[in-house]
mmCIF file of C-alpha atoms and ligand atoms in Angstrom:
data_model
loop_
_atom_site.group_PDB
_atom_site.id
_atom_site.type_symbol
_atom_site.label_atom_id
_atom_site.label_comp_id
_atom_site.label_asym_id
_atom_site.label_seq_id
_atom_site.Cartn_x
_atom_site.Cartn_y
_atom_site.Cartn_z
ATOM 1 C CA MET A 1 -0.004 -0.091 -0.057
ATOM 2 C CA THR A 2 1.365 3.332 -1.033
ATOM 3 C CA LEU A 3 1.908 5.778 2.042
ATOM 4 C CA LYS A 4 1.633 9.439 1.415
ATOM 5 C CA LEU A 5 3.860 10.506 4.308
ATOM 6 C CA ASP A 6 4.552 14.256 4.541
ATOM 7 C CA ILE A 7 8.307 13.925 4.009
ATOM 8 C CA ASN A 8 10.064 17.074 2.990
ATOM 9 C CA PRO A 9 11.814 17.216 -0.468
ATOM 10 C CA ILE A 10 15.728 17.791 -0.241
ATOM 11 C CA LYS A 11 15.164 21.483 -1.326
ATOM 12 C CA ALA A 12 12.994 22.019 1.815
ATOM 13 C CA TRP A 13 16.246 21.829 4.053
ATOM 14 C CA MET A 14 18.907 22.814 1.416
ATOM 15 C CA PRO A 15 17.268 25.527 -0.484
ATOM 16 C CA ASN A 16 20.282 26.504 -2.408
ATOM 17 C CA ILE A 17 20.731 23.014 -4.039
ATOM 18 C CA ASP A 18 20.328 22.281 -7.667
ATOM 19 C CA ASN A 19 20.095 18.569 -7.739
ATOM 20 C CA PRO A 20 21.773 16.201 -7.228
ATOM 21 C CA LEU A 21 22.518 16.087 -3.503
ATOM 22 C CA LEU A 22 26.320 14.996 -3.223
ATOM 23 C CA ILE A 23 27.546 14.115 0.080
ATOM 24 C CA SER A 24 31.146 13.140 0.466
ATOM 25 C CA GLY A 25 33.894 12.484 3.029
ATOM 26 C CA PRO A 26 35.939 9.666 4.550
ATOM 27 C CA CYS A 27 34.396 6.399 5.506
ATOM 28 C CA SER A 28 36.140 6.994 9.028
ATOM 29 C CA LEU A 29 37.419 10.238 10.514
ATOM 30 C CA GLU A 30 40.872 9.285 11.577
ATOM 31 C CA THR A 31 42.700 12.372 12.838
ATOM 32 C CA GLU A 32 42.088 16.100 12.892
ATOM 33 C CA GLU A 33 44.567 16.576 9.952
ATOM 34 C CA GLN A 34 43.117 13.891 7.650
ATOM 35 C CA THR A 35 39.538 15.392 8.506
ATOM 36 C CA MET A 36 40.471 19.030 7.674
ATOM 37 C CA GLU A 37 42.567 18.248 4.636
ATOM 38 C CA THR A 38 39.842 16.172 3.056
ATOM 39 C CA ALA A 39 37.160 18.786 3.693
ATOM 40 C CA ARG A 40 39.396 21.562 2.460
ATOM 41 C CA LEU A 41 39.946 19.722 -0.799
ATOM 42 C CA LEU A 42 36.349 18.832 -1.165
ATOM 43 C CA ALA A 43 35.286 22.363 -0.482
ATOM 44 C CA LYS A 44 36.890 23.397 -3.684
ATOM 45 C CA ASP A 45 34.459 21.450 -5.826
ATOM 46 C CA LYS A 46 31.010 23.307 -5.659
ATOM 47 C CA ARG A 47 29.165 20.213 -6.487
ATOM 48 C CA VAL A 48 29.585 18.744 -3.034
ATOM 49 C CA PHE A 49 26.895 19.763 -0.561
ATOM 50 C CA VAL A 50 27.505 17.845 2.709
ATOM 51 C CA PHE A 51 30.558 16.602 4.498
ATOM 52 C CA ARG A 52 30.397 13.020 5.972
ATOM 53 C CA GLY A 53 32.708 11.203 8.311
ATOM 54 C CA GLY A 54 32.137 8.141 10.369
ATOM 55 C CA VAL A 55 32.940 8.616 14.072
ATOM 56 C CA TRP A 56 31.629 5.320 15.508
ATOM 57 C CA LYS A 57 32.176 2.558 12.995
ATOM 58 C CA PRO A 58 30.054 -0.615 12.836
ATOM 59 C CA ARG A 59 32.740 -3.343 12.019
ATOM 60 C CA THR A 60 31.567 -6.742 11.169
ATOM 61 C CA ARG A 61 34.226 -8.307 13.262
ATOM 62 C CA PRO A 62 36.113 -6.883 16.220
ATOM 63 C CA GLY A 63 39.746 -5.946 16.114
ATOM 64 C CA SER A 64 39.490 -3.634 13.008
ATOM 65 C CA PHE A 65 39.260 0.271 13.436
ATOM 66 C CA GLU A 66 36.110 1.122 15.392
ATOM 67 C CA GLY A 67 36.388 4.941 14.742
ATOM 68 C CA VAL A 68 37.773 7.820 16.917
ATOM 69 C CA GLY A 69 34.445 8.234 18.895
ATOM 70 C CA SER A 70 33.150 11.402 20.331
ATOM 71 C CA ILE A 71 36.404 13.456 19.417
ATOM 72 C CA GLY A 72 35.465 13.178 15.769
ATOM 73 C CA LEU A 73 32.318 15.379 16.354
ATOM 74 C CA LYS A 74 34.514 18.320 17.373
ATOM 75 C CA TRP A 75 36.400 17.868 13.955
ATOM 76 C CA LEU A 76 33.035 17.847 12.197
ATOM 77 C CA GLN A 77 32.120 21.125 13.796
ATOM 78 C CA GLN A 78 35.540 22.468 12.873
ATOM 79 C CA VAL A 79 34.741 21.476 9.232
ATOM 80 C CA ARG A 80 31.519 23.400 9.184
ATOM 81 C CA GLU A 81 33.070 26.462 10.732
ATOM 82 C CA GLU A 82 35.838 26.443 8.070
ATOM 83 C CA THR A 83 34.219 25.259 4.989
ATOM 84 C CA GLY A 84 30.453 26.143 5.563
ATOM 85 C CA PHE A 85 29.555 22.409 4.723
ATOM 86 C CA PRO A 86 26.624 20.909 6.674
ATOM 87 C CA VAL A 87 28.188 17.873 8.433
ATOM 88 C CA GLY A 88 27.075 14.504 9.184
ATOM 89 C CA THR A 89 27.715 11.150 10.877
ATOM 90 C CA GLU A 90 26.382 7.552 11.379
ATOM 91 C CA VAL A 91 24.509 6.926 14.871
ATOM 92 C CA ALA A 92 23.819 3.603 15.976
ATOM 93 C CA ASN A 93 22.333 3.911 19.162
ATOM 94 C CA ALA A 94 20.657 6.506 21.790
ATOM 95 C CA GLN A 95 23.972 7.640 23.138
ATOM 96 C CA HIS A 96 25.434 8.429 19.673
ATOM 97 C CA THR A 97 22.243 10.206 18.778
ATOM 98 C CA GLU A 98 22.399 12.409 21.893
ATOM 99 C CA GLU A 99 25.947 13.236 21.432
ATOM 100 C CA ALA A 100 25.626 14.035 17.640
ATOM 101 C CA LEU A 101 22.520 16.131 18.553
ATOM 102 C CA LYS A 102 24.449 17.986 21.480
ATOM 103 C CA ALA A 103 27.236 18.639 18.948
ATOM 104 C CA GLY A 104 24.778 20.319 16.481
ATOM 105 C CA LEU A 105 25.352 17.997 13.586
ATOM 106 C CA ASP A 106 23.242 18.750 10.506
ATOM 107 C CA VAL A 107 22.793 15.228 9.194
ATOM 108 C CA LEU A 108 22.615 11.902 11.089
ATOM 109 C CA TRP A 109 22.396 8.752 9.273
ATOM 110 C CA ILE A 110 21.330 5.106 10.292
ATOM 111 C CA GLY A 111 23.504 2.513 8.993
ATOM 112 C CA ALA A 112 22.510 -0.714 7.101
ATOM 113 C CA ARG A 113 23.079 -2.990 10.159
ATOM 114 C CA SER A 114 21.089 -0.715 12.372
ATOM 115 C CA THR A 115 18.043 -0.296 9.912
ATOM 116 C CA ALA A 116 17.797 -4.140 10.071
ATOM 117 C CA SER A 117 17.035 -3.848 13.946
ATOM 118 C CA PRO A 118 13.617 -2.094 14.786
ATOM 119 C CA PHE A 119 14.683 -1.767 18.576
ATOM 120 C CA VAL A 120 17.858 0.146 17.385
ATOM 121 C CA VAL A 121 15.815 2.401 15.207
ATOM 122 C CA GLN A 122 13.004 3.073 17.647
ATOM 123 C CA GLU A 123 15.821 3.928 20.331
ATOM 124 C CA ILE A 124 17.266 6.470 17.880
ATOM 125 C CA ALA A 125 13.795 7.772 16.957
ATOM 126 C CA ASP A 126 12.873 8.194 20.659
ATOM 127 C CA VAL A 127 15.980 10.529 21.088
ATOM 128 C CA LEU A 128 15.306 12.465 17.797
ATOM 129 C CA LYS A 129 11.808 13.546 18.813
ATOM 130 C CA GLY A 130 10.996 17.150 18.957
ATOM 131 C CA THR A 131 14.201 17.966 16.537
ATOM 132 C CA ASP A 132 14.288 18.969 13.123
ATOM 133 C CA THR A 133 17.450 17.043 12.241
ATOM 134 C CA VAL A 134 18.010 15.694 8.771
ATOM 135 C CA VAL A 135 17.914 11.769 9.187
ATOM 136 C CA MET A 136 19.175 9.420 6.295
ATOM 137 C CA ILE A 137 18.222 5.772 6.470
ATOM 138 C CA LYS A 138 20.378 3.161 4.574
ATOM 139 C CA ASN A 139 18.564 0.080 3.414
ATOM 140 C CA PRO A 140 18.896 -2.854 5.741
ATOM 141 C CA VAL A 141 21.630 -5.479 4.844
ATOM 142 C CA ASN A 142 19.081 -7.762 3.395
ATOM 143 C CA PRO A 143 16.481 -6.742 0.599
ATOM 144 C CA ASP A 144 13.556 -6.477 2.948
ATOM 145 C CA VAL A 145 11.750 -3.343 1.660
ATOM 146 C CA GLN A 146 9.317 -3.644 4.522
ATOM 147 C CA LEU A 147 12.196 -3.328 7.063
ATOM 148 C CA TRP A 148 13.535 -0.217 5.212
ATOM 149 C CA MET A 149 10.091 1.205 5.174
ATOM 150 C CA GLY A 150 9.430 0.518 8.796
ATOM 151 C CA ALA A 151 12.604 2.425 9.735
ATOM 152 C CA VAL A 152 11.350 5.375 7.794
ATOM 153 C CA GLU A 153 8.099 5.197 9.480
ATOM 154 C CA ARG A 154 9.579 4.957 13.039
ATOM 155 C CA ILE A 155 11.633 8.160 12.314
ATOM 156 C CA TYR A 156 8.668 9.906 10.842
ATOM 157 C CA GLN A 157 6.443 9.070 13.786
ATOM 158 C CA ALA A 158 8.870 10.873 15.959
ATOM 159 C CA GLY A 159 8.297 14.088 14.102
ATOM 160 C CA ILE A 160 10.989 14.110 11.672
ATOM 161 C CA LYS A 161 10.080 15.283 8.257
ATOM 162 C CA ASN A 162 13.586 15.683 6.675
ATOM 163 C CA ILE A 163 14.236 12.152 5.737
ATOM 164 C CA VAL A 164 16.242 10.665 2.995
ATOM 165 C CA GLY A 165 16.715 6.908 2.018
ATOM 166 C CA ILE A 166 20.168 5.666 1.025
ATOM 167 C CA HIS A 167 20.556 2.637 -1.273
ATOM 168 C CA ARG A 168 23.798 1.003 -0.324
ATOM 169 C CA GLY A 169 23.172 -2.440 -1.559
ATOM 170 C CA PHE A 170 22.622 -5.887 0.008
ATOM 171 C CA THR A 171 24.920 -8.545 1.404
ATOM 172 C CA PRO A 172 25.491 -11.076 -1.297
ATOM 173 C CA PHE A 173 25.098 -14.914 -0.432
ATOM 174 C CA ARG A 174 27.636 -15.879 -2.834
ATOM 175 C CA GLU A 175 30.635 -14.167 -4.502
ATOM 176 C CA THR A 176 29.614 -11.215 -6.686
ATOM 177 C CA LYS A 177 31.184 -8.533 -8.724
ATOM 178 C CA TYR A 178 30.259 -5.845 -6.275
ATOM 179 C CA ARG A 179 30.653 -5.919 -2.435
ATOM 180 C CA ASN A 180 27.010 -5.368 -1.911
ATOM 181 C CA TYR A 181 24.698 -6.319 -4.555
ATOM 182 C CA PRO A 182 22.329 -3.377 -5.909
ATOM 183 C CA ASN A 183 18.975 -4.986 -6.038
ATOM 184 C CA TRP A 184 17.374 -2.068 -7.883
ATOM 185 C CA LYS A 185 14.061 -3.478 -7.709
ATOM 186 C CA THR A 186 13.831 -2.964 -3.876
ATOM 187 C CA PHE A 187 14.473 0.786 -4.399
ATOM 188 C CA ILE A 188 11.759 0.959 -7.052
ATOM 189 C CA GLU A 189 9.452 -0.933 -4.636
ATOM 190 C CA LEU A 190 10.432 1.493 -1.648
ATOM 191 C CA LYS A 191 9.545 4.488 -4.203
ATOM 192 C CA ARG A 192 6.314 2.863 -5.001
ATOM 193 C CA LEU A 193 5.391 2.487 -1.242
ATOM 194 C CA LEU A 194 6.795 5.918 -0.156
ATOM 195 C CA PRO A 195 6.550 8.102 -3.324
ATOM 196 C CA ASN A 196 7.549 11.350 -1.289
ATOM 197 C CA LEU A 197 10.786 9.920 0.131
ATOM 198 C CA PRO A 198 13.886 11.178 -1.590
ATOM 199 C CA VAL A 199 16.459 8.416 -2.243
ATOM 200 C CA ILE A 200 20.132 8.694 -2.934
ATOM 201 C CA CYS A 201 22.684 6.137 -3.775
ATOM 202 C CA ASP A 202 25.785 5.177 -1.839
ATOM 203 C CA PRO A 203 27.915 3.665 -4.648
ATOM 204 C CA SER A 204 31.078 3.236 -2.444
ATOM 205 C CA HIS A 205 29.343 0.537 -0.290
ATOM 206 C CA ILE A 206 27.677 -1.172 -3.318
ATOM 207 C CA ALA A 207 31.037 -1.187 -5.315
ATOM 208 C CA GLY A 208 33.707 -2.022 -2.705
ATOM 209 C CA THR A 209 36.204 -1.130 -5.160
ATOM 210 C CA ARG A 210 36.912 2.244 -6.977
ATOM 211 C CA GLU A 211 36.676 0.871 -10.480
ATOM 212 C CA TYR A 212 32.906 0.377 -10.224
ATOM 213 C CA LEU A 213 31.945 3.597 -8.766
ATOM 214 C CA PHE A 214 31.203 5.286 -11.915
ATOM 215 C CA GLU A 215 28.931 2.602 -13.525
ATOM 216 C CA ILE A 216 26.970 2.472 -10.277
ATOM 217 C CA SER A 217 26.664 6.224 -10.073
ATOM 218 C CA GLN A 218 25.402 6.645 -13.595
ATOM 219 C CA LYS A 219 22.896 3.758 -13.052
ATOM 220 C CA ALA A 220 21.595 5.576 -9.896
ATOM 221 C CA PHE A 221 20.846 8.699 -11.889
ATOM 222 C CA ASP A 222 19.468 6.657 -14.814
ATOM 223 C CA MET A 223 16.981 5.415 -12.182
ATOM 224 C CA GLY A 224 16.087 8.692 -10.969
ATOM 225 C CA MET A 225 17.889 8.714 -7.650
ATOM 226 C CA GLU A 226 18.300 12.266 -6.274
ATOM 227 C CA GLY A 227 21.826 12.070 -5.163
ATOM 228 C CA LEU A 228 25.096 10.232 -4.146
ATOM 229 C CA MET A 229 26.976 9.670 -0.927
ATOM 230 C CA ILE A 230 30.429 8.820 -2.117
ATOM 231 C CA GLU A 231 33.416 8.121 0.296
ATOM 232 C CA SER A 232 36.638 10.183 -0.199
ATOM 233 C CA HIS A 233 39.908 10.583 1.685
ATOM 234 C CA ARG A 234 42.965 12.550 1.124
ATOM 235 C CA ASP A 235 45.016 9.441 0.727
ATOM 236 C CA PRO A 236 42.809 6.444 0.263
ATOM 237 C CA SER A 237 45.627 3.929 0.166
ATOM 238 C CA CYS A 238 46.259 4.871 3.895
ATOM 239 C CA ALA A 239 42.671 4.792 4.887
ATOM 240 C CA LEU A 240 41.950 2.867 8.160
ATOM 241 C CA SER A 241 38.744 1.495 6.811
ATOM 242 C CA ASP A 242 37.286 0.796 3.277
ATOM 243 C CA ALA A 243 40.647 1.896 1.753
ATOM 244 C CA GLY A 244 39.702 0.017 -1.620
ATOM 245 C CA GLN A 245 36.700 2.173 -2.320
ATOM 246 C CA GLN A 246 37.564 5.743 -1.352
ATOM 247 C CA LEU A 247 38.312 8.405 -3.937
ATOM 248 C CA THR A 248 40.607 11.394 -3.526
ATOM 249 C CA PRO A 249 38.576 14.634 -3.825
ATOM 250 C CA ALA A 250 40.269 15.324 -7.159
ATOM 251 C CA ASP A 251 39.376 11.859 -8.489
ATOM 252 C CA LEU A 252 35.823 12.363 -7.203
ATOM 253 C CA GLY A 253 35.810 15.517 -9.348
ATOM 254 C CA LYS A 254 36.960 13.787 -12.497
ATOM 255 C CA MET A 255 34.235 11.153 -11.927
ATOM 256 C CA LEU A 256 31.475 13.869 -11.518
ATOM 257 C CA ASP A 257 32.622 15.382 -14.737
ATOM 258 C CA LYS A 258 31.730 12.189 -16.627
ATOM 259 C CA LEU A 259 28.322 11.417 -15.195
ATOM 260 C CA VAL A 260 25.175 12.317 -16.855
ATOM 261 C CA ILE A 261 22.745 13.723 -14.505
ATOM 262 C CA ARG A 262 19.082 12.959 -15.333
ATOM 263 C CA TYR A 263 15.873 14.579 -14.166
ATOM 264 C CA GLU A 264 12.478 13.190 -13.813
ATOM 265 C CA ASN A 265 11.102 15.798 -16.212
ATOM 266 C CA ALA A 266 12.737 17.607 -18.993
ATOM 267 C CA SER A 267 10.823 20.810 -18.546
ATOM 268 C CA ASN A 268 10.706 20.876 -22.424
ATOM 269 C CA PRO A 269 7.292 21.036 -24.006
ATOM 270 C CA GLU A 270 8.534 19.451 -27.091
ATOM 271 C CA PHE A 271 10.093 16.505 -25.437
ATOM 272 C CA ASP A 272 6.824 16.102 -23.307
ATOM 273 C CA ASN A 273 4.695 16.003 -26.484
ATOM 274 C CA GLN A 274 6.907 13.493 -28.122
ATOM 275 C CA LEU A 275 7.039 11.278 -25.007
ATOM 276 C CA ASP A 276 3.230 11.421 -25.140
ATOM 277 C CA VAL A 277 3.125 10.222 -28.579
ATOM 278 C CA LEU A 278 5.262 7.197 -27.840
ATOM 279 C CA ARG A 279 3.521 6.311 -24.641
ATOM 280 C CA ASN A 280 0.205 6.406 -26.590
ATOM 281 C CA ARG A 281 1.781 3.911 -28.942
ATOM 282 C CA ILE A 282 2.918 1.763 -25.950
ATOM 283 C CA ASP A 283 -0.524 1.740 -24.500
ATOM 284 C CA ALA A 284 -1.998 0.668 -27.792
ATOM 285 C CA ILE A 285 0.522 -2.057 -28.138
ATOM 286 C CA ASP A 286 -0.046 -3.316 -24.572
ATOM 287 C CA ALA A 287 -3.815 -3.441 -25.187
ATOM 288 C CA GLU A 288 -3.135 -5.566 -28.352
ATOM 289 C CA LEU A 289 -0.826 -7.727 -26.373
ATOM 290 C CA LEU A 290 -3.577 -8.512 -23.719
ATOM 291 C CA GLU A 291 -6.037 -9.202 -26.484
ATOM 292 C CA ILE A 292 -3.758 -11.679 -28.025
ATOM 293 C CA LEU A 293 -3.218 -13.366 -24.633
ATOM 294 C CA ALA A 294 -6.983 -13.475 -24.176
ATOM 295 C CA SER A 295 -7.411 -15.388 -27.405
ATOM 296 C CA ARG A 296 -4.556 -17.637 -26.396
ATOM 297 C CA VAL A 297 -6.418 -18.454 -23.212
ATOM 298 C CA GLN A 298 -9.539 -19.445 -25.132
ATOM 299 C CA ILE A 299 -7.566 -21.966 -27.284
ATOM 300 C CA VAL A 300 -5.697 -23.179 -24.096
ATOM 301 C CA LYS A 301 -9.117 -23.783 -22.512
ATOM 302 C CA GLN A 302 -10.463 -25.716 -25.626
ATOM 303 C CA ILE A 303 -7.164 -27.826 -25.584
ATOM 304 C CA GLY A 304 -7.842 -28.443 -21.763
ATOM 305 C CA GLU A 305 -11.327 -29.776 -22.612
ATOM 306 C CA TYR A 306 -10.304 -32.055 -25.381
ATOM 307 C CA LYS A 307 -7.407 -33.584 -23.171
ATOM 308 C CA ARG A 308 -9.906 -34.175 -20.333
ATOM 309 C CA ASP A 309 -12.396 -35.923 -22.625
ATOM 310 C CA ASN A 310 -9.601 -38.044 -23.923
ATOM 311 C CA ASN A 311 -7.800 -38.797 -20.494
ATOM 312 C CA VAL A 312 -4.768 -37.091 -21.597
ATOM 313 C CA THR A 313 -2.431 -35.204 -18.975
ATOM 314 C CA ALA A 314 -2.346 -31.446 -18.971
ATOM 315 C CA LEU A 315 1.366 -31.263 -19.111
ATOM 316 C CA GLN A 316 3.330 -32.857 -21.973
ATOM 317 C CA ILE A 317 7.031 -32.403 -21.292
ATOM 318 C CA SER A 318 8.181 -32.991 -24.878
ATOM 319 C CA ARG A 319 5.744 -30.286 -26.170
ATOM 320 C CA TRP A 320 6.796 -28.001 -23.513
ATOM 321 C CA THR A 321 10.629 -28.536 -24.285
ATOM 322 C CA GLN A 322 9.948 -27.917 -27.990
ATOM 323 C CA LEU A 323 7.716 -24.973 -27.711
ATOM 324 C CA MET A 324 10.361 -23.253 -25.496
ATOM 325 C CA GLU A 325 13.314 -24.032 -27.887
ATOM 326 C CA ASN A 326 11.219 -22.623 -30.747
ATOM 327 C CA ARG A 327 9.985 -19.469 -28.960
ATOM 328 C CA VAL A 328 13.663 -18.625 -27.931
ATOM 329 C CA LYS A 329 14.875 -19.129 -31.457
ATOM 330 C CA LEU A 330 11.992 -17.014 -32.785
ATOM 331 C CA GLY A 331 12.616 -14.308 -30.131
ATOM 332 C CA LYS A 332 16.365 -14.246 -31.054
ATOM 333 C CA SER A 333 15.523 -13.713 -34.835
ATOM 334 C CA MET A 334 13.486 -10.614 -33.664
ATOM 335 C CA ASP A 335 16.235 -9.433 -31.354
ATOM 336 C CA VAL A 336 14.317 -10.044 -28.185
ATOM 337 C CA ASN A 337 16.317 -10.838 -25.225
ATOM 338 C CA GLU A 338 16.595 -14.595 -24.607
ATOM 339 C CA THR A 339 16.167 -14.444 -20.771
ATOM 340 C CA PHE A 340 13.175 -12.446 -21.081
ATOM 341 C CA VAL A 341 11.664 -14.674 -23.617
ATOM 342 C CA LYS A 342 12.206 -17.712 -21.446
ATOM 343 C CA ILE A 343 10.775 -16.163 -18.359
ATOM 344 C CA LEU A 344 7.773 -14.889 -20.332
ATOM 345 C CA PHE A 345 7.003 -18.305 -21.742
ATOM 346 C CA GLN A 346 7.651 -20.010 -18.581
ATOM 347 C CA LEU A 347 4.900 -17.864 -17.008
ATOM 348 C CA ILE A 348 2.614 -18.252 -19.857
ATOM 349 C CA HIS A 349 2.991 -22.025 -19.931
ATOM 350 C CA GLU A 350 2.575 -22.247 -16.111
ATOM 351 C CA ASP A 351 -0.670 -20.535 -16.299
ATOM 352 C CA SER A 352 -1.805 -22.658 -19.322
ATOM 353 C CA VAL A 353 -1.164 -25.850 -17.228
ATOM 354 C CA ARG A 354 -2.931 -24.283 -14.186
ATOM 355 C CA MET A 355 -5.952 -23.481 -16.229
ATOM 356 C CA GLN A 356 -5.954 -27.042 -17.873
ATOM 357 C CA THR A 357 -5.673 -28.821 -14.570
ATOM 358 C CA GLU A 358 -8.543 -26.674 -13.311
ATOM 359 C CA ILE A 359 -10.710 -27.733 -16.226
ATOM 360 C CA MET A 360 -9.745 -31.487 -15.513
ATOM 361 C CA ASP A 361 -10.698 -31.169 -11.887
ATOM 362 C CA GLN A 362 -14.140 -29.751 -12.638
ATOM 363 C CA GLU A 363 -14.984 -33.118 -14.226
HETATM 364 C C1 LIG B 1 29.348 3.858 6.201
HETATM 365 O O1 LIG B 1 28.659 4.728 5.446
HETATM 366 O O2 LIG B 1 30.534 4.268 6.296
HETATM 367 C C2 LIG B 1 28.713 2.790 6.571
HETATM 368 C C3 LIG B 1 29.346 1.911 7.383
HETATM 369 O O3 LIG B 1 27.849 2.290 5.749
HETATM 370 P P1 LIG B 1 26.736 0.968 5.792
HETATM 371 O O4 LIG B 1 25.897 1.108 6.932
HETATM 372 O O5 LIG B 1 26.119 1.277 4.449
HETATM 373 O O6 LIG B 1 27.664 -0.291 5.824
HETATM 374 MN MN1 LIG B 2 32.669 2.866 4.711
#
């Protein structure tokens, strides 16, 4: 069910922004110098709007760098004073949230591991009550859209209207190209359920390595996401966490130069007219497709009755194998994607068998 929550657009709390919202900064704040130097370099690029820096780091296993803790909040304040950047960090419990609010941070985000725990999200929401902080909510580690949506609702119910979703990918259950696989359909489903929620992408945690950042960022814009959170470090090779996926601010700038930014509307009447013409054609073709499917259903039913009257099974494997081979070949000759044809005819055939067994059971 679609929920029309009264969530603010990004422009409501960042009026001087021309989309997209770009957030950047180190995975972890390590020293005052590393924080300030990275921020100074980022401030040279007017496309960066918010400075991020992890202070309390959720590490999968103990023993790795767990962040500098509260001292990092002071460095974030310094960044804001010197560069004018709004600043943000990840909070993972009530105490982090209290400290971050006390330090006057502009943006707080809830990490993927925390979004997966409703108790943690509620604990954070309870502390946020009565503030007008900007809260960003990463997807949970598993592609459970309800859990992601639930976290948004908990924060919203605490009276927060400045909310942004962050798509950072999902833990893979086998070796994949990316560190966290981007299940784009979970993002699409979240937008369907919460149309007012602005969503940005975190290509750094999806990619896990620098080489994939561009393709994921471009895909995010192609899909209509409203910004990016990209990790950057003055010297990524020395980073204490996520060294392989961080960019120098200069390389971030080069990547931004290459990205094509897309908008939901072109604000160009000629484009809108042409789009309407093409969409009308698609509507007509879809109606034809459905008519063709309806006539196929009639024949499937006739065959079902015929099989029933002659005590023949609904499913004939050899016919099914032959049909699939033929359709894939035919599809290929018309330049229709093979996987698509397979999935489509699996569905069509499955439904035909269902209809025919129903006819047989009516006997
Ligand atoms: C981060 O942004 O540094 C982080 C730890 O992210 P995630 O919660 O997506 O793993
Ligand atoms: Mn990181």
